[in-house]
Coordinates of C-alpha atoms in Angstrom, one line a residue:
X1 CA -6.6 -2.6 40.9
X2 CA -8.7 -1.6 38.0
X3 CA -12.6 -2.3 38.7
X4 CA -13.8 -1.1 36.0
X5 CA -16.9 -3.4 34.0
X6 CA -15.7 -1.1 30.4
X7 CA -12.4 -1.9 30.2
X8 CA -10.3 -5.4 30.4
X9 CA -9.0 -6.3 34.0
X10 CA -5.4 -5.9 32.3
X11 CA -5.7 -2.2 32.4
X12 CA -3.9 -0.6 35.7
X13 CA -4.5 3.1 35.8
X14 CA -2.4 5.2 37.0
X15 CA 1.2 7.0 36.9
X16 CA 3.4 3.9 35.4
X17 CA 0.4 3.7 32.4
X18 CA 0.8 6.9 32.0
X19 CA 4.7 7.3 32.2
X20 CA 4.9 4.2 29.8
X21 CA 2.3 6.3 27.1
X22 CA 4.7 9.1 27.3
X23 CA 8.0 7.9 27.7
X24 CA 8.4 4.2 26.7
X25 CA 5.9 3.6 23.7
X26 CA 7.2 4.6 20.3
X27 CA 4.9 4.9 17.3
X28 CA 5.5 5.1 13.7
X29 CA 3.2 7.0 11.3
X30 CA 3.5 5.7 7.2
X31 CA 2.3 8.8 5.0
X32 CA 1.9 12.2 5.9
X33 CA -0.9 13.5 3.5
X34 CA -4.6 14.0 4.2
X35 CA -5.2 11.6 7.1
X36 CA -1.2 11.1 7.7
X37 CA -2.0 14.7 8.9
X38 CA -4.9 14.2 11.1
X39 CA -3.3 10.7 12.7
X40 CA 0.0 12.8 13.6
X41 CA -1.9 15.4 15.4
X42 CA -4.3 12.8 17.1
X43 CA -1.3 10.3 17.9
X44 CA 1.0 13.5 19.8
X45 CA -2.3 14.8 21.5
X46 CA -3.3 11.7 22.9
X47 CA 0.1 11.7 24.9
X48 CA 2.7 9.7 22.4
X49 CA 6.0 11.7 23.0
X50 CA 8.4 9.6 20.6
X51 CA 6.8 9.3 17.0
X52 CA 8.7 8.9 13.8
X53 CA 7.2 9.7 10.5
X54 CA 7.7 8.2 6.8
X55 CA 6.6 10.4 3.5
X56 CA 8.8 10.4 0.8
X57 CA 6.2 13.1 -0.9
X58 CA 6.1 16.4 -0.8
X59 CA 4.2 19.3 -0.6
X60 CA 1.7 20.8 -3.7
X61 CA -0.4 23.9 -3.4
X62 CA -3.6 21.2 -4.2
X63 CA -2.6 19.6 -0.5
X64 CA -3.6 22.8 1.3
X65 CA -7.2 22.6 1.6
X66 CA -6.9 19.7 3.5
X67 CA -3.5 19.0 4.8
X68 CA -4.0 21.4 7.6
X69 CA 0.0 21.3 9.0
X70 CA 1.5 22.3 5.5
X71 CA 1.1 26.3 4.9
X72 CA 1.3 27.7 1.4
X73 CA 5.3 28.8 2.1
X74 CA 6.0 24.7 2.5
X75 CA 5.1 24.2 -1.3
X76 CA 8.2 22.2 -2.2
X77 CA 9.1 20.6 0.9
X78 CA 9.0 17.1 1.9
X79 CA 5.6 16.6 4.1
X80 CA 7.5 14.2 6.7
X81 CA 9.8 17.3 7.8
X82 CA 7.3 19.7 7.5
X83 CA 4.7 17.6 9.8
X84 CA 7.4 16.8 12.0
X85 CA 8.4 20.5 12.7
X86 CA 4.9 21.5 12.8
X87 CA 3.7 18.9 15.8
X88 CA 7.0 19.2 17.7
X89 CA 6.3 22.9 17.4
X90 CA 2.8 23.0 18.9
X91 CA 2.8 19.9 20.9
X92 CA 5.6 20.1 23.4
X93 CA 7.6 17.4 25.2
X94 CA 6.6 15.3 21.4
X95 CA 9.4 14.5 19.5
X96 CA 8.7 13.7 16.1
X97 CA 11.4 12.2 13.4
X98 CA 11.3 12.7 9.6
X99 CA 12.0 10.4 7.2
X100 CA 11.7 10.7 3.2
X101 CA 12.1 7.2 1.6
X102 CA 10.3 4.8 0.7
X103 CA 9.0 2.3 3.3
X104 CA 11.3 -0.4 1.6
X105 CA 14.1 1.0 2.0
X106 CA 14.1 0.6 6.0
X107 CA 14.8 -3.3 7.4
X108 CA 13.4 -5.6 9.6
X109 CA 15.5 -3.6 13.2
X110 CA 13.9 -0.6 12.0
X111 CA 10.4 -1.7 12.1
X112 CA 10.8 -4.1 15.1
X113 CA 12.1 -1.1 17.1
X114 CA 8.9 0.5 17.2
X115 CA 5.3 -0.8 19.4
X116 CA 2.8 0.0 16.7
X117 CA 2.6 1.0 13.1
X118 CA -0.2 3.2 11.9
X119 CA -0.3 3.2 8.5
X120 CA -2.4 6.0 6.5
X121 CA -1.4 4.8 3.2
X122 CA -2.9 5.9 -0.4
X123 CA -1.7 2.7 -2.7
X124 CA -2.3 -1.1 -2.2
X125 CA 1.5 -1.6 -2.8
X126 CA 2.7 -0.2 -0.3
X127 CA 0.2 -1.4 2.5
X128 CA 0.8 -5.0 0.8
X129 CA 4.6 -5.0 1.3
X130 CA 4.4 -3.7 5.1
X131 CA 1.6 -6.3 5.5
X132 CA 4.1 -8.8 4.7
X133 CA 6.8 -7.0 6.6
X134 CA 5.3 -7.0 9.9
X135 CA 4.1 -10.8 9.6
X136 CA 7.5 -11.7 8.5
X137 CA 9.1 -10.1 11.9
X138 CA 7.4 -12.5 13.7
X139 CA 9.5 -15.6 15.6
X140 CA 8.1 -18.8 16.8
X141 CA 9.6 -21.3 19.7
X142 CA 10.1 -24.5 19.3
X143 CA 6.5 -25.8 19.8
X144 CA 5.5 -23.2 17.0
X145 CA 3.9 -20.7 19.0
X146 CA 4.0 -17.1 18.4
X147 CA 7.0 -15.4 20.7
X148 CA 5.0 -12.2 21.8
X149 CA 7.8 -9.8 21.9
X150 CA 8.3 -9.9 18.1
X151 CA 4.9 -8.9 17.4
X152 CA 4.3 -5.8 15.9
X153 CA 0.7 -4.8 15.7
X154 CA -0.1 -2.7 12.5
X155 CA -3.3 0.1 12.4
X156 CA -4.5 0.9 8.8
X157 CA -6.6 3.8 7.6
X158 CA -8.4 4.5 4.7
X159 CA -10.5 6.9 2.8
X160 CA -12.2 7.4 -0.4
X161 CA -14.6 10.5 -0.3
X162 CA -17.3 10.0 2.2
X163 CA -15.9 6.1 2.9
X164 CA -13.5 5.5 5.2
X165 CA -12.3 2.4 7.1
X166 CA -9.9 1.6 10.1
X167 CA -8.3 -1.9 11.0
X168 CA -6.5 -3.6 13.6
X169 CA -4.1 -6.2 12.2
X170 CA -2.3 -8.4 14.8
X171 CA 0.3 -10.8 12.6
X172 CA -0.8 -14.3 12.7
X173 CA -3.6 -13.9 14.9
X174 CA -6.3 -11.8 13.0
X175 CA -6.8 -11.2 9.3
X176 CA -4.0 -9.3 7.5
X177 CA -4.3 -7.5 5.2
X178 CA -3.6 -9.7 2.0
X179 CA -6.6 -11.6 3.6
X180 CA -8.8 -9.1 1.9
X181 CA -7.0 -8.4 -1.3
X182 CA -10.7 -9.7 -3.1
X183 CA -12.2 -6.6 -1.5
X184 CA -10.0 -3.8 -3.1
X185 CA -11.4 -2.3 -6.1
X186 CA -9.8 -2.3 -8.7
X187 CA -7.8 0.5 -10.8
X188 CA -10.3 2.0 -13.2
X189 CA -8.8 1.4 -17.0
X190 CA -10.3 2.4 -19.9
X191 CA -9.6 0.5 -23.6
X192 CA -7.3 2.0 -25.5
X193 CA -9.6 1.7 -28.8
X194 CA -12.1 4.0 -27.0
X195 CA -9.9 6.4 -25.8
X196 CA -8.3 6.6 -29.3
X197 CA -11.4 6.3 -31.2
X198 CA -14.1 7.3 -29.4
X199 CA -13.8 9.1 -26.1
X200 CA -17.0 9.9 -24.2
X201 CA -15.8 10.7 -21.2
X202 CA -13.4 13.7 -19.9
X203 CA -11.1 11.2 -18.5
X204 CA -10.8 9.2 -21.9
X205 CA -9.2 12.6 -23.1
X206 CA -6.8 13.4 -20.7
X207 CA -5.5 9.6 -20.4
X208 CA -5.2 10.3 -24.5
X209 CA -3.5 13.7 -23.8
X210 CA -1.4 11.3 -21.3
X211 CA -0.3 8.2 -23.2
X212 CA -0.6 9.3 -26.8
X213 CA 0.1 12.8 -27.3
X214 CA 2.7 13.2 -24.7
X215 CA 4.8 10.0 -26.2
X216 CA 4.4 11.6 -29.4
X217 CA 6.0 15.2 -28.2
X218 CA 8.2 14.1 -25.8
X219 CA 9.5 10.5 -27.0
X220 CA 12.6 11.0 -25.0
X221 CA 10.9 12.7 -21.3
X222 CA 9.1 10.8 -19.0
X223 CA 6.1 12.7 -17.7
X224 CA 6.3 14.7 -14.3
X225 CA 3.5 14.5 -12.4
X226 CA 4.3 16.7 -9.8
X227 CA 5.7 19.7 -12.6
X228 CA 2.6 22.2 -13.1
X229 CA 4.7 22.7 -16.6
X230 CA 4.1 19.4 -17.1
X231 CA 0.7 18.9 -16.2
X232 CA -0.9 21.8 -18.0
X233 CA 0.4 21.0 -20.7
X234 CA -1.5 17.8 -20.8
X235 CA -4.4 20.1 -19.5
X236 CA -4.5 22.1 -22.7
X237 CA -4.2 18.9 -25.0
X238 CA -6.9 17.3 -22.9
X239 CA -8.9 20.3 -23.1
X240 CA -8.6 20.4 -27.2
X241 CA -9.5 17.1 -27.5
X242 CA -12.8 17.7 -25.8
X243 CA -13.9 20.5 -27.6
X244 CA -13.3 18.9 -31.0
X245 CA -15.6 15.5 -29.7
X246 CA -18.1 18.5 -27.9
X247 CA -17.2 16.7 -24.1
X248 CA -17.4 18.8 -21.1
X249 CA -15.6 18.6 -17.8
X250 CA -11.9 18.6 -18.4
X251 CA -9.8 20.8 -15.9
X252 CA -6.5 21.7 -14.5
X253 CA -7.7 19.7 -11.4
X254 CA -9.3 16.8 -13.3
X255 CA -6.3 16.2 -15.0
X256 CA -4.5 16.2 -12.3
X257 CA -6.6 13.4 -10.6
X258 CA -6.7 11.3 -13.4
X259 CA -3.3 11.1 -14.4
X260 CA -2.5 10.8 -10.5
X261 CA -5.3 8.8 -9.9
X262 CA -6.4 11.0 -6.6
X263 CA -9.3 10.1 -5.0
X264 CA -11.4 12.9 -4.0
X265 CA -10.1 13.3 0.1
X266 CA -12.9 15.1 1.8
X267 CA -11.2 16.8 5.7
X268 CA -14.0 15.2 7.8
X269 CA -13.4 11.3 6.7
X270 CA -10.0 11.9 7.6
X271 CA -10.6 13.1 10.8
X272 CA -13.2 10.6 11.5
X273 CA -11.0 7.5 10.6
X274 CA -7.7 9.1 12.4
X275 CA -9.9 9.2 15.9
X276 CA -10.4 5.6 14.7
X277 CA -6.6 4.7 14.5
X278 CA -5.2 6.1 16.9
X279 CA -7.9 5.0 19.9
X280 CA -6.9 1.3 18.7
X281 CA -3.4 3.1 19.1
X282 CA -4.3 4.0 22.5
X283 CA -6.2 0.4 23.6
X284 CA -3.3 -1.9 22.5
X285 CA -0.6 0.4 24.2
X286 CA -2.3 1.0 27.8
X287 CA -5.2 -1.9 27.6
X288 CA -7.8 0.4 29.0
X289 CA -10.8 -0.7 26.5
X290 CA -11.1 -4.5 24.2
X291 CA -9.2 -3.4 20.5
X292 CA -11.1 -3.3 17.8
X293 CA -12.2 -7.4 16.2
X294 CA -11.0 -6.0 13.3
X295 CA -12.3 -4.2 10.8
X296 CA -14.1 -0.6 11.0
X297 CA -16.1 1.2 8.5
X298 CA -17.6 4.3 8.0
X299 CA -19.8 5.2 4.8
X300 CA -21.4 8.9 4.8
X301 CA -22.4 9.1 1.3
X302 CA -26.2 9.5 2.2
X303 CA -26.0 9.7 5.8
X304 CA -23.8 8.7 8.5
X305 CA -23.9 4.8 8.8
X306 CA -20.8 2.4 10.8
X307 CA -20.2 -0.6 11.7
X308 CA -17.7 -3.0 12.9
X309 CA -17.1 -6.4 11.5
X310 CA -15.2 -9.4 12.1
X311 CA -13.0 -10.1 9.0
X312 CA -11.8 -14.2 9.0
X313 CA -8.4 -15.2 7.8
X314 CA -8.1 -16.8 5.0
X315 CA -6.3 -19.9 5.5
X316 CA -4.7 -19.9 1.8
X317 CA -3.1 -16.3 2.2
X318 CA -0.3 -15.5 1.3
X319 CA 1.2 -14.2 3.8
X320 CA -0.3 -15.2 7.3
X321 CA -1.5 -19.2 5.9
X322 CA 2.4 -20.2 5.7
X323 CA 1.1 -22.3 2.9
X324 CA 2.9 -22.8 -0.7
X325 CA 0.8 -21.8 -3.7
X326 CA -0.4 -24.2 -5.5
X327 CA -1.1 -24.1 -9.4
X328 CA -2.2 -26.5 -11.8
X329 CA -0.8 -25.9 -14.8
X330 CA -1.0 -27.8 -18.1
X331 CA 2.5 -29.1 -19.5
X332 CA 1.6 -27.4 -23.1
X333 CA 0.9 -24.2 -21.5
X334 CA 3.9 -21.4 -21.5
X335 CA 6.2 -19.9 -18.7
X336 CA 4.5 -16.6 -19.2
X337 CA 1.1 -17.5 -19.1
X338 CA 1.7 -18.6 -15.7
X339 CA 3.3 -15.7 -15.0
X340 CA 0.2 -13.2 -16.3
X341 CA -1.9 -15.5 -14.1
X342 CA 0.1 -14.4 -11.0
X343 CA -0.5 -11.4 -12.1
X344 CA -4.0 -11.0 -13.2
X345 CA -5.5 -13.5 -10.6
X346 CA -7.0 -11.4 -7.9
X347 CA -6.0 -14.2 -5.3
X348 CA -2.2 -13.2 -6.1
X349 CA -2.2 -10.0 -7.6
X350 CA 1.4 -9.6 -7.6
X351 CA 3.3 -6.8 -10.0
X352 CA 6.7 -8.5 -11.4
X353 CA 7.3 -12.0 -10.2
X354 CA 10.8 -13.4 -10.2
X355 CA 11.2 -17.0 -10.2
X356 CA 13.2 -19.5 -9.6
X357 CA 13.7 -23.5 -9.4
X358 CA 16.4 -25.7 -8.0
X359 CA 18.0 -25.8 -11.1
X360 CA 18.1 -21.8 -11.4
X361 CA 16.6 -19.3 -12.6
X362 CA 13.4 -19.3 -14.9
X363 CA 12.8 -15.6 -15.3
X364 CA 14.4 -12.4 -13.1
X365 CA 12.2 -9.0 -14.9
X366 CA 15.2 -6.8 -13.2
X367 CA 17.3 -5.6 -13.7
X368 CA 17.7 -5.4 -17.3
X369 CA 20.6 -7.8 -18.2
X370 CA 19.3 -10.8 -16.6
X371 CA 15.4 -10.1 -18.1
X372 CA 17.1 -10.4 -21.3
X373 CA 19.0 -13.2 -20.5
X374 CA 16.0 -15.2 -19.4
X375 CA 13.2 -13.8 -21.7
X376 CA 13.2 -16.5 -24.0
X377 CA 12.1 -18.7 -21.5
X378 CA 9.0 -17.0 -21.4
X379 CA 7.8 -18.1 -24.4
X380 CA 8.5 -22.1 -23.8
X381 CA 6.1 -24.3 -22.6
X382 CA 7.0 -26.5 -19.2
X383 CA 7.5 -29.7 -21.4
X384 CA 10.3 -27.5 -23.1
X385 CA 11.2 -26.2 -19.7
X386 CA 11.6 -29.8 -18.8
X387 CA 13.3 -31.3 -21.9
X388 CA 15.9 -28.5 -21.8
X389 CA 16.6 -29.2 -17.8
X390 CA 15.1 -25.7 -16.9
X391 CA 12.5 -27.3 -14.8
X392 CA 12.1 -30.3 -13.2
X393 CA 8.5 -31.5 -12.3
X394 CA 7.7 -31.7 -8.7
X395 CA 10.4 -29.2 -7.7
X396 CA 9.1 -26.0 -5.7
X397 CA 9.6 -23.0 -7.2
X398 CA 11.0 -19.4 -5.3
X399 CA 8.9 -16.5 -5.9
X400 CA 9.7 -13.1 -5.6
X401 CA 7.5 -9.7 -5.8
X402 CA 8.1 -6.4 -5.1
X403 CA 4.1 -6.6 -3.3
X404 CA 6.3 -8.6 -0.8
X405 CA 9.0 -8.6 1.7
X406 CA 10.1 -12.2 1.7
X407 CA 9.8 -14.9 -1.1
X408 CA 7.2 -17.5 -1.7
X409 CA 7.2 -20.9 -2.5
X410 CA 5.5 -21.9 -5.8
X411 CA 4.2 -25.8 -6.4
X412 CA 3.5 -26.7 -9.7
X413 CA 1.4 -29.1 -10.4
X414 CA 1.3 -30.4 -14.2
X415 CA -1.1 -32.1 -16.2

């Protein structure tokens, strides 16, 4: 009997917690870069013996400095395998699985066969779409309440520079992560008129060198951001450009942050938040300490400062509210204004809805032949939508968005 007054009276030390760490709990570990790195060797140390890995990256000579189980031979290879190898190699009894596509690409069995995600993701996307995933696993009886089995708690990680932070997201029951989609900061853009025009900045030369110049040299190649060839070409270009407007700052590794849009990783955040994830990893699989409530952050910028917040839900997500969206919309106003709102709102943020109504579709952006079939659409207003039996008010519309796993229902309200 555990009489312990630091950890909850559910935690029973002993050889079957033990044996259950080591030979019943499976963990899965999304990216493999920076802190993917760190959480691997953390999550195999700590006593997980079946981990599975996804990264569909792979390895540059920039990762080195910081992505301490790559060595300078792996340039080329996938990180997954290479991480996998490299923990199963040091860390005996652990058995580690690779995999190389992209999160999407696995289904609902996959995920569910696993006791706890740890995500140490670098793009909202992809955190939004397991977010989604995870919540969408989840089964309910027939007096609504949550069936416990299908739960899949998710751990996610972050850093940026000397700013980290480490959550614990239980589906349905604390905030998930499209709860917070106000908080992320946004992708800095620059205008187009002063990049063209007037550039102050290095990065308005190299996003010239990027989008302009390439386009005009290479109408027919898309640019390789992982091909040094590639990438120092837009170096040199950037670099001209700056000389001629007298700016200082461009670089070989500039460039290659901007046009990648890297944020700066620096080896002790990512330690730092990994011993975050993966002692939430430990509390939820053995109950020896209370899990995170829910949010961890660390900021070291001028000094070392934490702290650990409760984040509510919000009870018009997305994703964990079960609500429909609702929009008011005026009847004069067009299909794809709507459309740029769901886009441009931060309370949707979504990338390329597809939509539908009970009388079909309005507008599918892939693949190609039905876009084109349904682009006219965009450009009528819903009293057209109506008149032409597109769209019929008070119907419900299906959305669709590659930010999430399952679809969402759309009420429209007109005025």
């Amino acid at each position: 009997m555990n009489t312990s007054s630091l950890s909850p009276k559910d935690f029973i030390p002993g050889e079957d917690t033990m044996s259950m760490l080591t030979e019943y709990a499976r963990v899965l570990v999304i990216g493999a870069g920076g802190l993917g790195c760190e959480i691997l060797k953390d999550i195999a140390l700590s006593g997980f013996k079946d981990i599975e890995v996804i990264d569909l990256d792979t390895i540059d000579i920039t990762n080195l400095n910081r992505q301490f189980l790559f060595r300078k031979e792996n340039v080329g290879e996938y990180k997954a395998e290479v991480a996998a190898r490299f923990i199963q190699s040091r860390v005996l009894g652990c058995k580690v699985k690779a995999h190389t596509q992209p999160i999407q690409d696995f289904d609902e069995d996959f995920y569910s066969s696993f006791h706890i995600i740890i995500a140490g993701l670098d793009n909202i996307e992809a955190r939004r779409w397991l977010n989604s995933m995870l919540h969408s696993m989840v089964k309910f009886d027939e007096n609504g309440e949550i069936l416990p089995e299908t739960v899949r708690p998710l751990i996610d990680g972050g850093t940026e520079g000397f700013k980290g932070q480490a959550r614990l997201i239980i589906p349905f029951k604390t905030a998930c992560f499209e709860c917070t989609m106000k908080m992320v900061t946004p992708q800095q853009r620059f205008p187009l008129c002063t990049i063209a025009e007037t550039p102050r900045l290095p990065e308005h030369c190299i996003t010239y060198a990027q989008i302009i110049e390439w386009e005009k040299a290479f109408p027919e190649k898309k640019l390789d951001k992982d091909s040094p060839e590639d990438m120092n070409w837009v170096y040199q270009k950037a670099l001209d450009r700056a000389n001629h407007y007298g700016i200082e700052g461009v670089t070989y590794m500039k460039t290659i942050g901007v046009v990648k849009n890297v944020i700066p990783a620096i080896a002790s955040t990512n330690a730092l938040i990994s011993a975050a994830c993966v002692a939430e990893a430990l509390k939820v699989a053995t109950y020896l300490s209370n899990p995170m409530d829910n949010y961890f952050m660390y900021m070291g910028q001028t000094g070392i400062h934490t702290a650990t917040i409760q984040i509510e839900k919000d009870h018009e997500c997305l994703v964990c509210s079960k609500k429909p969206i609702n929009l008011t919309v005026s009847r004069n106003s067009k299909l794809r204004e709507m459309i740029d709102l769901l886009k441009e709102n931060k309370k949707y943020n979504m990338i390329s809805p597809a939509i539908s109504g009970m009388l079909g579709p309005l507008y599918m952006p892939k693949p190609p032949v039905l876009e084109e079939k349904h682009r006219f659409k965009l450009d009528l207003t819903f009293a057209e939508l109506i008149d032409k039996n597109y769209f019929r008010d008070g119907d419900g519309l299906i959305v669709t968005d590659p930010s999430f796993n399952s679809s969402l229902t759309l009420i429209v309200n007109l005025v």
